[in-house]
XYZ file of C-alpha atoms in Angstrom:
666
model
C 177.539 -43.751 20.462
C 179.006 -41.820 23.341
C 177.155 -38.665 22.321
C 173.898 -40.614 22.080
C 174.342 -42.043 25.569
C 175.108 -38.566 26.904
C 171.991 -37.143 25.242
C 169.800 -39.920 26.668
C 171.252 -39.386 30.136
C 170.580 -35.637 29.938
C 167.051 -36.355 28.725
C 166.471 -38.597 31.755
C 167.807 -35.887 34.048
C 165.541 -33.263 32.488
C 162.470 -35.495 32.768
C 163.351 -36.245 36.387
C 163.663 -32.513 37.038
C 160.279 -31.845 35.425
C 158.661 -34.550 37.539
C 160.306 -33.010 40.577
C 158.813 -29.645 39.674
C 155.325 -31.154 39.514
C 155.660 -33.153 42.742
C 157.536 -30.726 45.007
C 158.215 -27.251 43.552
C 160.137 -26.093 46.629
C 162.632 -28.974 46.549
C 162.867 -28.591 42.768
C 163.860 -24.927 43.103
C 166.457 -25.593 45.807
C 168.019 -28.568 43.980
C 168.062 -26.750 40.646
C 169.591 -23.615 42.160
C 172.323 -25.707 43.796
C 172.958 -27.518 40.491
C 172.535 -24.782 37.873
C 172.792 -21.433 39.703
C 170.501 -18.471 40.261
C 168.933 -18.621 36.777
C 168.242 -21.907 35.027
C 166.101 -23.398 32.267
C 164.841 -26.980 32.291
C 163.438 -28.320 29.010
C 162.788 -31.758 27.575
C 161.515 -33.144 24.289
C 159.532 -35.695 26.294
C 157.751 -33.106 28.441
C 155.938 -30.383 26.515
C 156.877 -27.530 28.839
C 159.927 -25.401 29.596
C 160.466 -24.277 33.187
C 162.851 -21.510 34.225
C 163.797 -20.631 37.778
C 164.954 -17.271 39.106
C 166.698 -16.861 42.467
C 168.427 -13.921 44.102
C 167.752 -10.168 44.214
C 169.030 -9.371 40.707
C 166.897 -12.003 39.002
C 163.812 -11.282 41.123
C 163.972 -7.556 40.351
C 163.824 -8.402 36.653
C 161.005 -10.868 37.328
C 158.867 -8.016 38.678
C 159.912 -5.673 35.870
C 158.858 -8.237 33.267
C 155.401 -8.415 34.821
C 155.188 -4.621 34.696
C 155.946 -4.480 30.954
C 153.800 -7.510 30.050
C 156.645 -9.851 29.125
C 155.470 -12.147 31.908
C 151.783 -12.765 32.588
C 149.735 -14.859 34.977
C 147.505 -16.280 32.255
C 148.641 -19.849 31.623
C 151.271 -19.771 34.367
C 149.375 -22.121 36.672
C 148.031 -25.579 35.816
C 144.483 -25.199 34.416
C 142.830 -27.058 37.283
C 144.458 -24.860 39.923
C 143.627 -21.686 37.986
C 140.000 -22.830 37.792
C 139.914 -23.669 41.502
C 141.407 -20.342 42.600
C 139.354 -18.244 40.213
C 140.247 -14.668 39.181
C 142.074 -13.727 42.402
C 144.868 -11.153 42.580
C 147.539 -13.804 42.083
C 146.027 -14.996 38.770
C 145.073 -11.752 36.960
C 147.153 -9.318 34.895
C 147.447 -5.787 33.611
C 145.028 -2.990 34.395
C 142.571 -5.395 36.035
C 145.239 -6.404 38.534
C 146.447 -2.834 39.081
C 142.953 -1.485 39.768
C 141.963 -4.274 42.133
C 145.310 -4.294 43.956
C 145.026 -0.555 44.592
C 141.520 -1.027 46.021
C 142.570 -3.969 48.190
C 145.627 -2.155 49.572
C 143.509 0.650 51.039
C 142.434 -1.735 53.802
C 146.064 -2.480 54.760
C 147.584 0.988 55.174
C 149.366 1.848 58.415
C 146.418 3.967 59.698
C 144.078 1.045 59.062
C 146.425 -1.401 60.792
C 146.404 0.896 63.829
C 142.613 0.480 63.931
C 142.899 -3.326 63.770
C 145.534 -3.498 66.521
C 143.112 -3.297 69.513
C 140.942 -6.028 67.968
C 143.963 -8.292 67.515
C 145.203 -7.590 71.028
C 141.802 -8.376 72.570
C 141.485 -11.732 70.801
C 145.089 -12.816 71.430
C 144.979 -11.957 75.127
C 141.546 -13.551 75.575
C 142.689 -16.763 73.911
C 145.873 -16.934 75.980
C 143.800 -16.395 79.135
C 141.559 -19.249 78.027
C 144.591 -21.512 77.581
C 145.715 -20.665 81.099
C 142.256 -21.390 82.487
C 142.072 -24.687 80.635
C 145.264 -25.993 82.182
C 146.600 -29.458 81.496
C 148.577 -30.498 78.438
C 148.052 -28.538 75.224
C 149.657 -28.223 71.809
C 150.731 -24.693 70.962
C 150.476 -25.571 67.269
C 146.842 -26.682 67.540
C 145.760 -23.878 69.849
C 147.494 -21.249 67.713
C 145.537 -22.382 64.655
C 142.312 -21.654 66.527
C 143.638 -18.305 67.744
C 144.775 -17.169 64.295
C 141.489 -18.202 62.677
C 139.647 -16.021 65.196
C 141.976 -13.096 64.511
C 141.599 -13.382 60.737
C 137.803 -13.666 60.986
C 137.672 -10.519 63.102
C 140.122 -8.450 61.059
C 138.872 -9.534 57.632
C 135.142 -9.939 58.213
C 134.398 -8.235 61.516
C 133.235 -11.548 63.022
C 133.984 -12.394 66.639
C 132.800 -15.547 68.371
C 133.080 -19.313 68.050
C 133.354 -20.297 64.387
C 136.124 -22.909 64.592
C 133.949 -25.590 62.969
C 134.304 -23.663 59.693
C 138.106 -23.685 59.800
C 138.154 -27.178 58.297
C 136.418 -25.826 55.184
C 139.349 -23.483 54.592
C 141.826 -26.311 55.254
C 139.944 -28.622 52.881
C 140.144 -25.987 50.157
C 143.892 -25.514 50.652
C 144.456 -29.288 50.640
C 142.491 -29.597 47.394
C 144.967 -27.365 45.533
C 147.537 -30.200 45.533
C 145.193 -32.509 43.599
C 143.849 -29.923 41.154
C 146.650 -29.730 38.585
C 144.628 -31.128 35.689
C 141.101 -30.559 36.985
C 139.766 -28.437 39.820
C 138.895 -30.580 42.830
C 135.140 -30.890 43.335
C 135.734 -31.185 47.079
C 137.710 -27.951 47.024
C 134.947 -26.108 45.204
C 132.376 -27.497 47.630
C 134.480 -26.359 50.600
C 134.738 -22.838 49.198
C 131.015 -22.665 48.440
C 130.081 -23.979 51.890
C 132.337 -21.438 53.601
C 131.025 -18.633 51.415
C 127.392 -19.426 52.162
C 127.911 -20.014 55.888
C 130.405 -17.253 56.727
C 131.471 -14.893 53.933
C 128.133 -14.016 52.312
C 126.438 -13.183 55.652
C 129.540 -11.197 56.687
C 129.376 -9.109 53.497
C 125.677 -8.413 54.067
C 126.325 -7.389 57.672
C 129.183 -5.167 56.502
C 126.954 -3.411 53.961
C 124.277 -2.892 56.618
C 126.831 -1.401 59.022
C 128.264 0.950 56.413
C 124.801 2.025 55.237
C 123.793 2.900 58.798
C 127.035 4.764 59.497
C 128.212 2.133 61.980
C 131.247 0.700 60.172
C 133.714 -1.152 62.383
C 137.458 -1.724 62.113
C 137.680 -4.600 59.648
C 138.843 -5.101 56.069
C 135.382 -5.809 54.656
C 133.942 -2.562 55.989
C 136.834 -0.661 54.386
C 136.250 -2.274 51.012
C 132.483 -1.795 51.197
C 132.764 1.827 52.315
C 135.091 2.820 49.469
C 132.953 1.063 46.830
C 135.903 0.201 44.576
C 135.287 -3.557 44.530
C 132.244 -5.173 42.940
C 130.135 -7.721 44.814
C 131.879 -10.520 42.912
C 135.273 -9.083 43.822
C 134.257 -8.809 47.481
C 133.452 -12.535 47.440
C 136.576 -13.467 45.483
C 139.070 -11.454 47.521
C 137.231 -12.054 50.790
C 137.814 -15.789 50.435
C 141.238 -15.391 48.801
C 142.608 -13.409 51.747
C 141.146 -15.952 54.169
C 142.599 -19.116 52.641
C 145.886 -17.492 51.619
C 146.397 -15.905 55.024
C 145.181 -18.155 57.794
C 147.480 -21.133 57.143
C 150.702 -19.193 56.675
C 149.975 -16.862 59.571
C 149.210 -19.744 61.944
C 152.475 -21.406 60.899
C 154.488 -18.259 61.594
C 152.695 -17.585 64.886
C 153.451 -21.160 65.985
C 157.089 -21.025 64.920
C 157.638 -17.888 66.989
C 158.260 -20.419 69.771
C 160.306 -23.020 67.851
C 163.704 -21.233 68.012
C 163.125 -20.415 71.688
C 162.933 -24.099 72.623
C 165.729 -25.293 70.338
C 168.323 -22.505 70.630
C 169.269 -21.588 74.239
C 171.389 -18.586 73.212
C 168.549 -17.101 71.174
C 166.154 -17.754 74.051
C 168.410 -15.854 76.441
C 168.613 -12.909 74.032
C 164.829 -12.796 73.604
C 164.229 -12.937 77.366
C 166.739 -10.133 77.916
C 165.033 -8.028 75.248
C 161.650 -8.824 76.787
C 162.744 -7.714 80.257
C 164.272 -4.501 78.905
C 161.121 -3.689 76.929
C 158.786 -4.350 79.874
C 160.984 -2.304 82.188
C 160.961 0.599 79.748
C 157.250 0.681 78.937
C 155.420 -1.353 81.590
C 151.639 -1.232 81.157
C 152.010 1.065 78.143
C 153.889 -1.574 76.153
C 151.080 -2.223 73.648
C 151.513 1.308 72.303
C 155.181 0.772 71.452
C 155.324 -2.215 69.100
C 157.618 -0.207 66.844
C 160.267 -0.173 69.583
C 160.514 -3.912 70.244
C 164.133 -3.858 69.059
C 165.644 -7.347 69.079
C 162.121 -8.828 69.260
C 161.262 -7.308 65.875
C 164.544 -8.640 64.462
C 163.607 -12.050 65.856
C 160.211 -11.939 64.114
C 161.829 -11.059 60.777
C 164.261 -13.962 61.122
C 161.352 -16.328 61.862
C 159.729 -15.067 58.661
C 162.927 -15.607 56.681
C 163.711 -19.100 57.860
C 160.289 -20.690 58.407
C 158.050 -21.371 55.432
C 154.677 -19.639 55.669
C 152.861 -20.668 52.520
C 153.680 -21.238 48.831
C 157.316 -20.412 48.164
C 157.199 -19.721 44.421
C 155.553 -17.094 42.224
C 154.833 -18.062 38.614
C 154.593 -16.231 35.315
C 154.453 -17.259 31.660
C 156.672 -15.657 29.035
C 154.699 -13.972 26.233
C 157.870 -13.482 24.196
C 161.569 -14.342 24.256
C 163.568 -12.264 26.732
C 166.905 -12.185 28.529
C 167.641 -12.130 32.249
C 170.824 -10.142 32.815
C 172.649 -10.507 36.151
C 176.209 -10.027 37.357
C 176.712 -13.733 36.670
C 175.756 -13.544 33.016
C 172.920 -13.269 30.519
C 170.303 -16.011 30.359
C 167.808 -16.436 27.531
C 164.203 -17.353 28.339
C 162.154 -18.621 25.358
C 158.540 -17.636 24.731
C 156.037 -19.938 26.465
C 158.368 -20.797 29.355
C 156.888 -21.069 32.838
C 159.080 -18.793 34.964
C 159.202 -19.470 38.696
C 160.529 -16.919 41.177
C 161.983 -18.770 44.153
C 161.090 -16.992 47.389
C 162.334 -19.576 49.886
C 165.420 -20.274 47.781
C 166.242 -16.555 47.885
C 165.640 -16.402 51.635
C 168.099 -19.296 51.997
C 170.541 -18.259 49.268
C 174.178 -18.250 50.373
C 175.041 -15.450 47.941
C 172.279 -13.288 49.425
C 172.575 -14.098 53.137
C 175.640 -15.057 55.157
C 175.212 -18.486 56.762
C 171.624 -18.685 55.446
C 170.681 -21.829 57.395
C 171.668 -20.269 60.729
C 168.939 -18.623 62.811
C 170.441 -15.215 63.572
C 168.163 -12.204 64.276
C 171.230 -9.926 64.371
C 171.266 -9.928 60.558
C 168.224 -7.603 60.741
C 169.808 -5.077 63.149
C 170.001 -2.288 60.534
C 167.541 -3.725 58.055
C 165.327 -1.520 55.869
C 162.645 -3.445 53.985
C 162.266 -0.717 51.354
C 165.898 -1.309 50.344
C 165.624 -5.114 50.295
C 162.384 -5.824 48.422
C 164.066 -8.528 46.313
C 166.268 -9.953 49.060
C 163.754 -10.519 51.879
C 160.637 -12.062 50.378
C 158.563 -14.248 52.728
C 155.369 -12.593 51.429
C 156.071 -12.299 47.729
C 158.593 -10.257 45.821
C 158.958 -6.556 45.054
C 156.533 -3.740 45.823
C 153.116 -4.268 47.412
C 151.548 -2.387 44.505
C 152.793 -5.193 42.274
C 152.988 -8.850 43.376
C 153.964 -8.590 47.036
C 151.330 -9.679 49.582
C 149.158 -6.693 50.617
C 148.809 -8.028 54.169
C 152.546 -8.324 54.954
C 152.478 -5.675 57.693
C 149.286 -7.171 59.143
C 151.131 -10.487 59.534
C 153.914 -8.672 61.388
C 151.370 -6.960 63.658
C 149.759 -10.292 64.579
C 153.165 -11.882 65.287
C 154.121 -8.923 67.481
C 150.829 -9.188 69.376
C 151.175 -12.936 69.938
C 154.752 -12.629 71.194
C 153.973 -9.618 73.396
C 151.033 -11.469 74.969
C 153.275 -14.492 75.616
C 155.377 -12.197 77.822
C 152.546 -12.358 80.396
C 152.651 -16.160 80.647
C 154.934 -19.028 81.549
C 154.820 -22.715 80.676
C 156.848 -25.924 80.600
C 157.672 -28.023 77.567
C 156.922 -31.731 77.602
C 160.341 -33.459 77.299
C 161.316 -35.877 74.572
C 159.537 -33.998 71.779
C 160.582 -33.863 68.151
C 161.038 -30.162 67.339
C 161.982 -30.763 63.699
C 159.476 -29.135 61.354
C 157.215 -31.305 59.235
C 158.248 -32.415 55.758
C 156.159 -31.688 52.663
C 153.888 -29.195 54.379
C 153.068 -25.783 52.941
C 153.095 -24.360 56.477
C 155.322 -26.737 58.500
C 155.391 -26.665 62.298
C 157.271 -28.961 64.722
C 156.321 -32.617 64.368
C 155.050 -33.006 67.941
C 153.127 -29.741 67.893
C 155.071 -27.927 70.650
C 153.288 -29.752 73.476
C 153.334 -27.887 76.783
C 151.922 -28.101 80.306
C 151.250 -25.535 82.994
C 150.449 -22.558 80.764
C 149.830 -19.922 83.457
C 150.268 -16.223 84.063
C 153.894 -15.288 84.729
C 154.732 -14.169 88.249
C 158.526 -13.887 87.910
C 161.206 -13.553 85.270
C 161.027 -17.167 84.086
C 159.035 -18.034 81.003
C 160.347 -21.365 79.868
C 161.218 -24.717 81.345
C 160.736 -28.460 81.069
C 158.055 -30.244 83.064
C 159.599 -33.144 84.957
C 162.120 -35.458 83.396
C 161.860 -37.575 80.308
C 161.630 -40.568 82.639
C 158.597 -39.038 84.362
C 156.771 -38.706 81.073
C 157.710 -42.213 80.004
C 156.221 -43.442 83.278
C 152.980 -41.532 82.671
C 152.685 -43.231 79.281
C 152.937 -46.742 80.721
C 149.633 -48.678 80.543
C 149.707 -49.186 84.316
C 150.048 -45.441 84.929
C 147.310 -44.590 82.478
C 144.871 -46.808 84.384
C 145.521 -44.590 87.400
C 145.364 -41.143 85.840
C 143.373 -41.940 82.686
C 142.922 -38.858 80.581
C 143.641 -36.517 83.460
C 147.424 -36.539 83.469
C 147.289 -32.838 82.563
C 145.441 -32.228 85.826
C 148.529 -33.329 87.741
C 150.209 -30.106 86.658
C 147.365 -27.608 86.557
C 144.347 -25.707 87.747
C 144.273 -24.842 91.445
C 140.611 -23.889 91.006
C 139.544 -27.517 91.293
C 139.270 -28.826 94.865
C 140.049 -32.381 95.954
C 136.418 -33.512 95.754
C 136.082 -32.300 92.171
C 139.406 -33.786 91.063
C 138.641 -37.216 92.534
C 135.008 -37.269 91.447
C 135.989 -36.477 87.851
C 138.395 -39.401 87.945
C 135.825 -41.801 89.390
C 133.010 -40.833 87.053
C 135.403 -40.907 84.116
C 136.528 -44.428 85.039
C 132.918 -45.570 85.327
C 131.977 -43.945 82.048
C 134.791 -45.763 80.232
C 133.143 -49.060 81.208
C 129.671 -47.876 80.269
C 127.773 -49.793 77.624
C 124.380 -49.204 76.139
C 121.656 -50.221 78.616
C 118.492 -52.030 77.532
C 115.278 -51.031 79.248
C 113.910 -54.544 79.736
C 116.958 -55.613 81.755
C 118.497 -52.424 83.144
C 115.364 -50.926 84.706
C 113.469 -52.565 87.548
C 110.262 -51.517 89.226
C 110.908 -50.147 92.755
C 109.664 -52.469 95.492
C 109.953 -50.046 98.411
C 107.882 -46.968 99.152
C 109.415 -45.615 102.344
C 111.328 -42.475 103.381
C 115.019 -43.092 102.761
C 117.584 -42.576 105.466
C 119.661 -39.491 104.660
C 122.698 -37.580 105.810
C 123.698 -33.960 105.345
C 126.903 -33.293 103.432
C 129.537 -31.536 105.484
C 129.481 -27.736 105.271
C 126.343 -27.761 103.097
C 122.582 -28.054 103.451
C 122.414 -30.832 100.902
C 120.786 -34.086 102.048
C 121.472 -37.309 100.211
C 120.076 -40.831 100.731
C 122.499 -43.436 102.042
C 120.438 -46.455 100.972
C 119.211 -47.342 97.524
C 117.791 -50.466 95.922
C 120.308 -50.137 93.078
C 123.406 -49.956 95.308
C 123.774 -53.707 95.783
C 124.405 -54.141 92.060
C 127.218 -51.567 92.000
C 130.827 -52.788 92.312
C 131.967 -52.864 95.936
C 135.052 -50.695 95.224
C 132.965 -47.974 93.592
C 130.620 -47.888 96.579
C 133.550 -47.601 99.001
C 135.194 -44.868 96.902
C 131.976 -42.873 96.765
C 131.471 -43.214 100.501
C 135.050 -42.073 101.071
C 134.516 -38.954 98.958
C 131.233 -38.261 100.678
C 132.654 -38.508 104.177
C 136.242 -37.280 103.811
C 136.413 -34.796 100.920
C 133.860 -32.099 101.709
C 132.145 -30.381 98.817
C 132.610 -26.646 99.425
C 131.343 -23.735 97.345
C 134.281 -21.766 95.964
C 133.594 -18.049 95.729
C 137.255 -17.093 95.393
C 138.142 -18.455 91.974
C 136.157 -17.051 89.079
C 136.291 -17.303 85.324
C 139.017 -15.115 83.878
C 138.209 -12.106 81.681
C 137.283 -13.367 78.243
C 137.295 -16.991 79.374
C 134.664 -19.248 77.847
C 133.007 -20.909 80.855
C 131.442 -23.683 78.818
C 134.759 -24.558 77.186
C 136.464 -24.585 80.565
C 133.938 -27.064 81.992
C 134.115 -29.273 78.904
C 137.918 -29.276 79.088
C 137.536 -31.064 82.436
C 134.616 -33.384 81.769
C 134.183 -33.289 77.992
C 136.028 -36.571 77.431
C 133.298 -38.442 79.331
C 130.416 -36.612 77.704
C 127.817 -39.062 76.339
C 128.887 -40.453 73.021
C 127.170 -39.046 69.950
C 125.787 -41.846 67.804
C 123.890 -39.743 65.268
C 125.290 -36.548 63.749
C 122.465 -34.286 62.625
C 124.246 -32.533 59.796
C 120.969 -32.245 57.893
C 118.430 -30.339 59.963
C 115.978 -28.962 57.443
C 115.011 -31.684 54.956
C 111.987 -33.973 55.024
C 114.323 -36.834 55.877
C 115.560 -34.973 58.963
C 111.989 -34.576 60.231
C 111.285 -38.255 59.578
C 114.365 -39.319 61.556
C 113.474 -37.073 64.489
C 109.852 -38.278 64.422
C 110.465 -42.020 64.267
C 114.065 -42.440 65.475
C 114.633 -39.475 67.729
C 113.048 -37.248 70.339
C 109.704 -37.154 68.573
C 109.126 -40.910 68.650
C 107.142 -40.777 71.906
C 104.725 -38.283 70.342
C 103.934 -40.117 67.102
C 100.340 -41.330 67.060
C 98.306 -43.334 64.612
C 95.453 -41.320 63.133
C 91.861 -42.560 63.732
C 91.611 -43.314 60.027
C 93.906 -43.060 57.028
C 93.300 -39.772 55.249
C 92.690 -39.477 51.485
C 96.198 -38.097 50.916
C 97.733 -41.153 52.600
C 98.350 -39.579 56.016
C 98.559 -42.452 58.501
C 100.681 -41.147 61.410
C 100.899 -37.721 62.934
C 102.702 -35.559 65.464
C 99.956 -33.152 66.461
C 101.278 -29.995 68.083
C 99.197 -27.355 66.304
C 97.479 -26.573 69.599
C 100.705 -24.822 70.670
C 100.034 -22.004 68.183
C 98.769 -19.933 71.106
C 102.380 -19.712 72.343
C 104.715 -17.231 70.667
C 108.426 -17.829 70.209
C 109.049 -14.183 69.429
C 105.969 -11.979 69.652
C 104.966 -10.848 66.196
C 107.474 -13.083 64.415
C 107.050 -16.775 65.153
C 104.849 -19.182 67.070
C 105.310 -22.673 68.444
C 103.565 -25.751 67.137
C 102.477 -27.464 63.935
C 100.970 -30.799 62.853
C 103.187 -33.133 60.817
C 101.596 -36.033 58.886
C 103.350 -39.176 57.609
C 102.319 -42.141 55.449
C 102.503 -45.804 56.498
C 106.202 -45.937 55.610
C 106.981 -42.897 57.760
C 107.442 -40.519 54.814
C 106.536 -36.898 55.473
C 103.485 -35.807 53.472
C 102.531 -32.409 54.835
C 102.927 -29.922 57.665
C 99.976 -27.893 58.901
C 100.885 -24.718 60.782
C 97.802 -22.882 61.991
C 95.427 -22.772 59.021
C 98.210 -23.112 56.457
C 99.272 -26.445 54.969
């Protein structure tokens, strides 16, 4: 009876372990390593799958060797739904197919190619940081860094520069869908990938081919792949999206967590600042040409990579035959059909591999050579890049170096009382409160870190009574000298009025003017602008608003400012919206569909076209009853030789679109 109870208890433990593997592979690997050691096998008669875990340099070296000789394969290693969702990407293919494609992909990530990408990365990083400084107020480094990294990846991968942040959610939606695709590929995930491909990737590939064909290739990964003609069109699409979704999340997490140790570990912060000052003193304005000599800063970046998760932390293979894993701790037998998981994070945090593994200590990388530690340091996969290691590992380092080096030009203050612990159950965790800062400005002295006010100050600003005073402009209390008193106060007043705004109705809100006389006016101080001081509508305005407006008019002169200008690379529209965007008119209809018949019907009868709809003199034989008749505008050209204005649209009695007549064509 005792043996039976023991067997049942073990069976329960095995089933619990298997469930843990399915729900949280990272925690499963760490718990199992702590319980069973560097190599372990979990099997259960109740769960039709064996799972083995490998941790530590010795085991991981054999993991790569078993892929090389075919003992381990990718086929069947991932749940079928996830394999279907990902498609035949580098991380799911085997043998000669993998070797050929990996060799072609790697050509875009050589050191000479990275040197070509470096100026592009620098330009985007510095422009974005300048935009943050111009924006002022309170910002989240985590949120802003996601935008920055997406721009960098778009430029380096696809050669696209500009505002494409609306498409970032498609990549995030795809990544999120992986978690729910174990048994069947998520339809939402497939839709997200297809939408991104059609909107961004496919046009980027076409533009790349056009550039290469005309001898005008630029410094981006796509142009490299297209120019060397070693990847098919399908492979360009597959790897183009694979490198986007696999890279942008992890890279944004690492770029964000470059700051996390600085705000939580004063000793590390002091060391980084000392290294920064020494580097700037040594190289000055030439510093961007010496990223290889960052010294302690490069050690710091490697330690951030080791300790902070930047994507999936396991690599999987399936055993095609029985084999043994032989380490200094013993020989372990792996049966055929076992799913073998190589633990990357568990190795990076393994006490037998690293001294004090949970301590953040950049000094451990003082004499570090990656080529000699391919199975010890594995934030981007394990082993050689020609095998299963991430091809873009050095690109990630280059981006982190660029972000940190650009930060050297700025200073900011942390909002007190934040939770700096990283998020739980996130593939790319960042601090819970997003590293919220204020006063991000260009650095004028040796300081580059501080805390804005006291915790009591920020508690006061969050009181309801305080929020009625400063509204959504508390960030303005700490920022932007480019805004004069008149602008600051007028933004507050208009914002307060807008918060009380409700939809007006024409029959009650509009009245017919009763006076037709010249209005008494005054000239604003220091301008030539005349404004009326009487108005029929003023009596209905709240007395306090009238007095406030009069005060601004008479005591806070409106003066043109020719001194402060937009910063290099600053988006003027974004800057303005950062100040007044919160009181922009509310959007009640989102026109996601702009090209269907239904879209035209909505615009015609419920939108801007409603004042132009007219009833036809008589119903036409095809049922046309209403029309918007703009064909007469055909004499005007939008682009000479390409397009003209104007067309007639005809609708039936129910407002359904029947036909469009453009010129003589219907």
